[in-house]
Short mmCIF file of C-alpha atoms and ligand atoms in Angstrom, two decimals:
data_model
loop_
_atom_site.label_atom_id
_atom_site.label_comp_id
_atom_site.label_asym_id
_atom_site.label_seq_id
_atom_site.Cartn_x
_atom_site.Cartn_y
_atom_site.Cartn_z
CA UNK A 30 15.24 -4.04 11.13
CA UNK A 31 14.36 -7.12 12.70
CA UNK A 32 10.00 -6.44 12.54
CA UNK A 33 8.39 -5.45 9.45
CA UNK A 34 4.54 -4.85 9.68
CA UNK A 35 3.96 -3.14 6.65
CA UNK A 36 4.46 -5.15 3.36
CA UNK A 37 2.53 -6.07 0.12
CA UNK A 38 2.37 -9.74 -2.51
CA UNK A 39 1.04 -10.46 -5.20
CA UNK A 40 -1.93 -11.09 -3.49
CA UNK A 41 -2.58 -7.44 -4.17
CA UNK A 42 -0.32 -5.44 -5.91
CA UNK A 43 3.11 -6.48 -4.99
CA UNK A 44 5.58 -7.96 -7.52
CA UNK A 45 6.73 -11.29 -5.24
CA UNK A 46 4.54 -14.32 -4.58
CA UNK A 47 3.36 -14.03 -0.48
CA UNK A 48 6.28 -16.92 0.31
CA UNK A 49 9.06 -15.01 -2.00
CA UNK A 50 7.83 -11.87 0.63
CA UNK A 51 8.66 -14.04 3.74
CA UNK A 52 11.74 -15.78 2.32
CA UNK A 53 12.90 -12.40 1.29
CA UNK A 54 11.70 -10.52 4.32
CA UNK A 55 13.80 -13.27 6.81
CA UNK A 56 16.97 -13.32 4.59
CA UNK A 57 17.18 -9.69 5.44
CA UNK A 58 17.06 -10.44 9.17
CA UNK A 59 13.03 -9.79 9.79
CA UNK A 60 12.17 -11.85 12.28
CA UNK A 61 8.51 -11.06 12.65
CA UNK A 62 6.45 -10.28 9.59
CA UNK A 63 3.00 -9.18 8.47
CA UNK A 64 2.15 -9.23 5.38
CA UNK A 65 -0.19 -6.47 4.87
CA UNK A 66 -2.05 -7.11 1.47
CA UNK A 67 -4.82 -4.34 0.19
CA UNK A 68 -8.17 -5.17 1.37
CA UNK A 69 -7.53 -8.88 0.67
CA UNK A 70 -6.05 -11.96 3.19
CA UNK A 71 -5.81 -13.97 0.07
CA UNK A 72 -1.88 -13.97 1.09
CA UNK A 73 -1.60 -14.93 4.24
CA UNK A 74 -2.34 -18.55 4.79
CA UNK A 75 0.72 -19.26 1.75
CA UNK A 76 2.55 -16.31 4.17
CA UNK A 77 2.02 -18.34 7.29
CA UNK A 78 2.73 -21.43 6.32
CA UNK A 79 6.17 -20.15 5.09
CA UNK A 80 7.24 -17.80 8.32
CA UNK A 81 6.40 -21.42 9.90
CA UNK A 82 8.34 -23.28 7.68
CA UNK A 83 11.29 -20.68 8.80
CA UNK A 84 10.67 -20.33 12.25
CA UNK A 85 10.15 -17.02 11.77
CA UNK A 86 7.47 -14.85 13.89
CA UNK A 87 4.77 -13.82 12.07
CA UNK A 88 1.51 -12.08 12.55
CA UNK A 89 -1.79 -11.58 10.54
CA UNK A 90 -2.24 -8.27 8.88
CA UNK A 91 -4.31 -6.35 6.32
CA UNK A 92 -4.20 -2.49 4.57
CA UNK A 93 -7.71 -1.23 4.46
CA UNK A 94 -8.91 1.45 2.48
CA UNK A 95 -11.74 3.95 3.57
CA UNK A 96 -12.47 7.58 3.29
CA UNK A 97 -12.24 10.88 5.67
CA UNK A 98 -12.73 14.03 5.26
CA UNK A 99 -12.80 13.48 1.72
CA UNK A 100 -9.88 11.57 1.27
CA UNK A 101 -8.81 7.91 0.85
CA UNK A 102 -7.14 6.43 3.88
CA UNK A 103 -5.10 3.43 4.52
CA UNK A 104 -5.48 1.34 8.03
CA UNK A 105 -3.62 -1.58 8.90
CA UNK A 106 -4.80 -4.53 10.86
CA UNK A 107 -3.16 -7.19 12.94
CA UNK A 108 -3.63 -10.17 14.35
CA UNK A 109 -6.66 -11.06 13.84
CA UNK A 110 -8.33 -14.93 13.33
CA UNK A 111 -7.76 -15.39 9.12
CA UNK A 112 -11.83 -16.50 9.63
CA UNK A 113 -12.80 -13.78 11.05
CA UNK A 114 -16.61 -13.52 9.90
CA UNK A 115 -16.99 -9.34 10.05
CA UNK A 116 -13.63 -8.96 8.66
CA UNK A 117 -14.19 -11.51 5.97
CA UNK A 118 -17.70 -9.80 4.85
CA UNK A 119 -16.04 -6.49 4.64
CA UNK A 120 -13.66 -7.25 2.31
CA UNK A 121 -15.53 -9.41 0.54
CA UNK A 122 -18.20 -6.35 0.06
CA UNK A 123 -14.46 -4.48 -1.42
CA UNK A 124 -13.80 -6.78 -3.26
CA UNK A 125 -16.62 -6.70 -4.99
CA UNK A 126 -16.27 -2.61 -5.31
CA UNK A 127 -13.49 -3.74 -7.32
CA UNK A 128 -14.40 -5.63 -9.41
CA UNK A 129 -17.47 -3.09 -10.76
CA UNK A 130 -14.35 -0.72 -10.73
CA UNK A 131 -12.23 -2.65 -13.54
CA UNK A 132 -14.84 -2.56 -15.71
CA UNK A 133 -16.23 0.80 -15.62
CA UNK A 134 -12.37 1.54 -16.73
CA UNK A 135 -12.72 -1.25 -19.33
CA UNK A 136 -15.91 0.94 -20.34
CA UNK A 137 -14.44 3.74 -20.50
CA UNK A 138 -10.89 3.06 -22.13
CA UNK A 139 -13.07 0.97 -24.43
CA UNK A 140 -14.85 4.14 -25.51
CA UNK A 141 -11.76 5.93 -26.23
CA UNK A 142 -10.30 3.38 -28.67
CA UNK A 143 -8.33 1.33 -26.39
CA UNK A 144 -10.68 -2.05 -25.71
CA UNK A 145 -10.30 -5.47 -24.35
CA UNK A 146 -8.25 -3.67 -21.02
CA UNK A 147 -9.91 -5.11 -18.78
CA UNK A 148 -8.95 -8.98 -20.28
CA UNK A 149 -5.90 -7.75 -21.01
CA UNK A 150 -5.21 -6.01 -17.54
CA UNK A 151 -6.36 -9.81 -15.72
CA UNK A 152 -3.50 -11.60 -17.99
CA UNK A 153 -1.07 -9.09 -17.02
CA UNK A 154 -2.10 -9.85 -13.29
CA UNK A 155 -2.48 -13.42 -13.97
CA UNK A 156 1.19 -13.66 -15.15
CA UNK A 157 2.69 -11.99 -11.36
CA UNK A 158 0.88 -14.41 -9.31
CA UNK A 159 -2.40 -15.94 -8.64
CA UNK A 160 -4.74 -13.18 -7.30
CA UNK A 161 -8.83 -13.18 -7.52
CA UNK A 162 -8.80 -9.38 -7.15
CA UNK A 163 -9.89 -7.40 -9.92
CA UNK A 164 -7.09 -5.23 -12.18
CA UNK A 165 -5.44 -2.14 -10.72
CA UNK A 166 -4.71 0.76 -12.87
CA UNK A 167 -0.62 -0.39 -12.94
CA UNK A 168 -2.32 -3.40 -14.71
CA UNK A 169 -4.35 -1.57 -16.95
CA UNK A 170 -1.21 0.89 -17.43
CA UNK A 171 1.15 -2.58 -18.11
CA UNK A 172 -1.86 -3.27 -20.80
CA UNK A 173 -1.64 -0.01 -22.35
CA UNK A 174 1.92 -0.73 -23.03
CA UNK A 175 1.82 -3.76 -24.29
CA UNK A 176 -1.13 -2.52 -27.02
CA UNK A 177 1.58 0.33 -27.90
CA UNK A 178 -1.31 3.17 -26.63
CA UNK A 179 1.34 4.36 -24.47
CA UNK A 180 5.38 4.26 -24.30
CA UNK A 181 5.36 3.85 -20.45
CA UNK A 182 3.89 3.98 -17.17
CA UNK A 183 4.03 7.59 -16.41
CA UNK A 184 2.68 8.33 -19.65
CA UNK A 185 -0.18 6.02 -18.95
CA UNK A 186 -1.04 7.75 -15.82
CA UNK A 187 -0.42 11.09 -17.27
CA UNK A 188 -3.05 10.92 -19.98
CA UNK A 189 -5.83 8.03 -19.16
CA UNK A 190 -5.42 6.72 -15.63
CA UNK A 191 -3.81 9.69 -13.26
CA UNK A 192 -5.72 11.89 -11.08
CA UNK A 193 -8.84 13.57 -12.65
CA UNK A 194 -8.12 11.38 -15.65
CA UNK A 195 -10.75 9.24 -17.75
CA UNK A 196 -9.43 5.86 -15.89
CA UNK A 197 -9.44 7.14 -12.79
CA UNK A 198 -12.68 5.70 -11.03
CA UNK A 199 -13.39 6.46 -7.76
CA UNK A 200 -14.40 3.67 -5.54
CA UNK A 201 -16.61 3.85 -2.67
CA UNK A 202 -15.10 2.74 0.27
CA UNK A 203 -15.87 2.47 3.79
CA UNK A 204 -15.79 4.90 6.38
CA UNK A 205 -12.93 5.18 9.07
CA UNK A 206 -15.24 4.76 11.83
CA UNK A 207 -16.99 1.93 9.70
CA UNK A 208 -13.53 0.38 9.02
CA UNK A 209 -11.87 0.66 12.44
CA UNK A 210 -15.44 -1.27 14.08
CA UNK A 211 -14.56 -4.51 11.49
CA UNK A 212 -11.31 -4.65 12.42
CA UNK A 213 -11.89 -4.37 16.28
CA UNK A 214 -15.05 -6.85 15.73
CA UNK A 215 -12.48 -9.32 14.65
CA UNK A 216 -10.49 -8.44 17.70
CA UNK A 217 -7.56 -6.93 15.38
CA UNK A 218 -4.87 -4.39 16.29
CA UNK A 219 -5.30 -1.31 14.46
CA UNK A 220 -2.72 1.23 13.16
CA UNK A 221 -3.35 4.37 10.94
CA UNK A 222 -1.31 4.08 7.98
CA UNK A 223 1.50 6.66 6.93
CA UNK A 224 -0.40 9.89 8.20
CA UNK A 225 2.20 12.02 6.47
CA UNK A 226 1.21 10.56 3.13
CA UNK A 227 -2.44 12.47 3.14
CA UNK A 228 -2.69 15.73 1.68
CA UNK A 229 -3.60 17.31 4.87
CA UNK A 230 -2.13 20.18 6.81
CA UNK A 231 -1.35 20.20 10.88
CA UNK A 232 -4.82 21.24 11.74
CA UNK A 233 -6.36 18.72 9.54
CA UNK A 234 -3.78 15.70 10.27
CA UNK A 235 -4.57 16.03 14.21
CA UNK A 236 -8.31 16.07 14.00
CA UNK A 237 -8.09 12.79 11.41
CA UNK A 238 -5.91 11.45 14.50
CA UNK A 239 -8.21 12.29 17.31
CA UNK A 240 -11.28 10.78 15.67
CA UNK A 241 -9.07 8.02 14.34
CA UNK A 242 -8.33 7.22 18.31
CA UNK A 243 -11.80 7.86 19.45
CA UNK A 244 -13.12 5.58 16.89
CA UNK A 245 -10.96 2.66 18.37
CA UNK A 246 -7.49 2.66 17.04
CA UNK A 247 -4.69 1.26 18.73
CA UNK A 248 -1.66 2.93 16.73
CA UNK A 249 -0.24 5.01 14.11
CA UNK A 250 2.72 4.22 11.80
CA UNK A 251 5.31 6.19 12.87
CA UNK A 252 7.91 5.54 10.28
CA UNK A 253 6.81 4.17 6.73
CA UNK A 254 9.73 2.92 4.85
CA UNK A 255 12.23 5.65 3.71
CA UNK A 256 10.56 8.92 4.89
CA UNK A 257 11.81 12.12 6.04
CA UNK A 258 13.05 12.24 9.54
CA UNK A 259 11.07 15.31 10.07
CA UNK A 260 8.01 13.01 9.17
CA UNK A 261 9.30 10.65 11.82
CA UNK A 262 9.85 13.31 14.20
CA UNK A 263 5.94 14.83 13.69
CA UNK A 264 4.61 11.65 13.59
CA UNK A 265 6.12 10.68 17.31
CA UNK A 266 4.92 13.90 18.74
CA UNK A 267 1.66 12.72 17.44
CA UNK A 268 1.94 9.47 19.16
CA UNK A 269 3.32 11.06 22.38
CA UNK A 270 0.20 13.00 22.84
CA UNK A 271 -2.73 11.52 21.74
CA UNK A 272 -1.20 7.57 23.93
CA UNK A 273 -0.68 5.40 20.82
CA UNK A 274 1.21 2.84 20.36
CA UNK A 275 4.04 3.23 17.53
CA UNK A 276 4.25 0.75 14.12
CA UNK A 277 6.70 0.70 11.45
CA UNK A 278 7.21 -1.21 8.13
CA UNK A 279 8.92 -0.89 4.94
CA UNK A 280 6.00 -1.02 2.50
CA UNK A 281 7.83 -2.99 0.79
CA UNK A 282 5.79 -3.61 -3.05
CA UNK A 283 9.10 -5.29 -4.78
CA UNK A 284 13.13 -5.57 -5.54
CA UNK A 285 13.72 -2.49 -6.96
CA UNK A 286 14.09 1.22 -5.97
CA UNK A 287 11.09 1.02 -3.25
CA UNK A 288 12.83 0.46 -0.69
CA UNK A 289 13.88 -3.21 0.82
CA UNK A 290 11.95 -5.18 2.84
CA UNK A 291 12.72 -4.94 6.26
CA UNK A 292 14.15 -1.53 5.65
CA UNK A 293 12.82 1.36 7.01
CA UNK A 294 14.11 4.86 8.99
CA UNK A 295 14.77 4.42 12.57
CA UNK A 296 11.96 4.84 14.87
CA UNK A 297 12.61 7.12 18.32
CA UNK A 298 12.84 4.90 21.24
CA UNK A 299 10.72 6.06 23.92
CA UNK A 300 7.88 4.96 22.12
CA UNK A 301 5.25 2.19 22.76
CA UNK A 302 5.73 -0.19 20.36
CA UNK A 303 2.28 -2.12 18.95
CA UNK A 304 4.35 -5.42 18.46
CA UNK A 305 5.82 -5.73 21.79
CA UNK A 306 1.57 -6.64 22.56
CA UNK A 307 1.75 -9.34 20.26
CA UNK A 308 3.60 -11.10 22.18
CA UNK A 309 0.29 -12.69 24.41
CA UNK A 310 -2.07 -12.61 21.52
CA UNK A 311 -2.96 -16.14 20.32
CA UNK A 312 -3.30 -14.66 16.59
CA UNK A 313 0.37 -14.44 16.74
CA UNK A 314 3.19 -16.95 16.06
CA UNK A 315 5.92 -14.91 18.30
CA UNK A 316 9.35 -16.01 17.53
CA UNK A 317 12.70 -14.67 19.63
CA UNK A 318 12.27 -11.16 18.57
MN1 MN B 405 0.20 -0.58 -2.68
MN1 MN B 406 -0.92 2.56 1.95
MN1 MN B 407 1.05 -0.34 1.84
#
């Protein structure tokens, strides 16, 4: 595919540097990129310069987490200023979440025999790229490993950091409606991230959508990566009804069996697509796309 809006560096938990993303991303024919980092635009400037570099189009994005209905949800913003002051707070306030997150699982691995994870889990971080975000558990799993608590990562998750699990710390994040106001203070598109990935059924799917839209988003993701056409097909009936525009993006984390960058199933074509409004938004660098 030739846009990819969905896509993740080092900068948060990513395997390739946020240049490595955009070299990668334009030798497999993307020709306008966000980089969508987790709560951080620690990537983007580096991503920028790079898509510049290669005449490629490019456009400024971030995955936000917040909650609904009891769950966590992912939102994705574009094309926004990088200084954006409300934006900038927000994730700063995250960011900070974070951090106080790492070390209550420090704490509490600590307690069950396992200490120094949360040094351990920054060198492990420190060695994929330079990020100032605090640990994720795949760090603290990596750490696990490497003290021999644990033979792999499944295992890790499986006994100390899954679900319901002694490592599993909630975080408090945001609200949608919360959310959805910093990223249209700072003038940013907004799509709802891969709706199908919630653990939600029909009924509860279309009422996250139809307070998602009222609260002021733009878009939903219509095709995430490899997903089932079904999916695809639900998702654009969504989109159809409620008048959203349609994104798409590989999700792309690293080589390996995730999926490539730039790769993702096709989307239907009567729909709205959010990038084709890039195209007059001064956030944007639009190339021939
Ligand atoms: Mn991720
Ligand atoms: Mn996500
Ligand atoms: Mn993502």
């Amino acid at each position: 595919m030739n846009v990819d809006l969905h896509c993740h560096s080092t900068a948060s938990d990513g395997a390739l540097a946020p240049a490595c993303v955009v070299a990668r991303a334009h030798e497999h024919g993307v020709r306008l990129l966000a980089l969508t980092d987790h709560d951080t635009l620690d990537g983007l400037t580096e991503a920028r310069d790079a898509a510049a570099a290669l005449g490629m189009g490019w456009v400024s994005g971030v995955e936000m987490s917040c909650t609904w209905g009891g769950a966590t949800i992912h939102v994705l913003g574009y094309g926004f200023a990088l200084d954006a002051p409300a934006l900038n707070d927000a994730l700063e306030q995250l960011h900070a979440g974070r951090w106080l997150r790492a070390e209550e699982i420090d704490r509490r691995l600590a307690a069950k025999g396992m200490p120094g994870a949360l040094e351990g889990a920054r060198a492990i971080q420190a060695a994929l790229g330079d990020s100032r975000n605090a640990p994720a558990r795949p760090h603290f799993a990596d750490y696990l490993i490497q003290q021999g608590h644990v033979p792999d990562r499944p295992t890790a998750f499986r006994k100390w950091l899954g679900a319901g699990k002694i490592g599993d710390v909630k975080q408090h994040w945001p609200s949608l409606e919360a959310t959805i106001a910093t990223l249209r203070s700072a003038n940013a598109w907004v799509s709802l991230a891969h709706p199908m990935h919630y653990d939600f059924n029909r009924s509860k799917r279309r009422r996250l959508v139809t307070e998602y839209l009222q609260a002021g988003g733009h878009a939903i993701e219509v095709v995430n990566g490899h997903q089932a056409d079904e999916q695809t097909g639900t998702l654009a009936i969504l989109a159809r009804e409620f008048g959203l525009l349609a994104s798409a993006g590989s999700d792309f984390h690293g080589p390996g069996n995730w999926g490539e960058i730039g790769s993702y199933r096709s989307m239907p074509d009567d729909l709205p697509l959010l990038w084709e409004r890039f195209r007059h938004d001064r956030a944007c660098i639009p190339a021939g796309i």
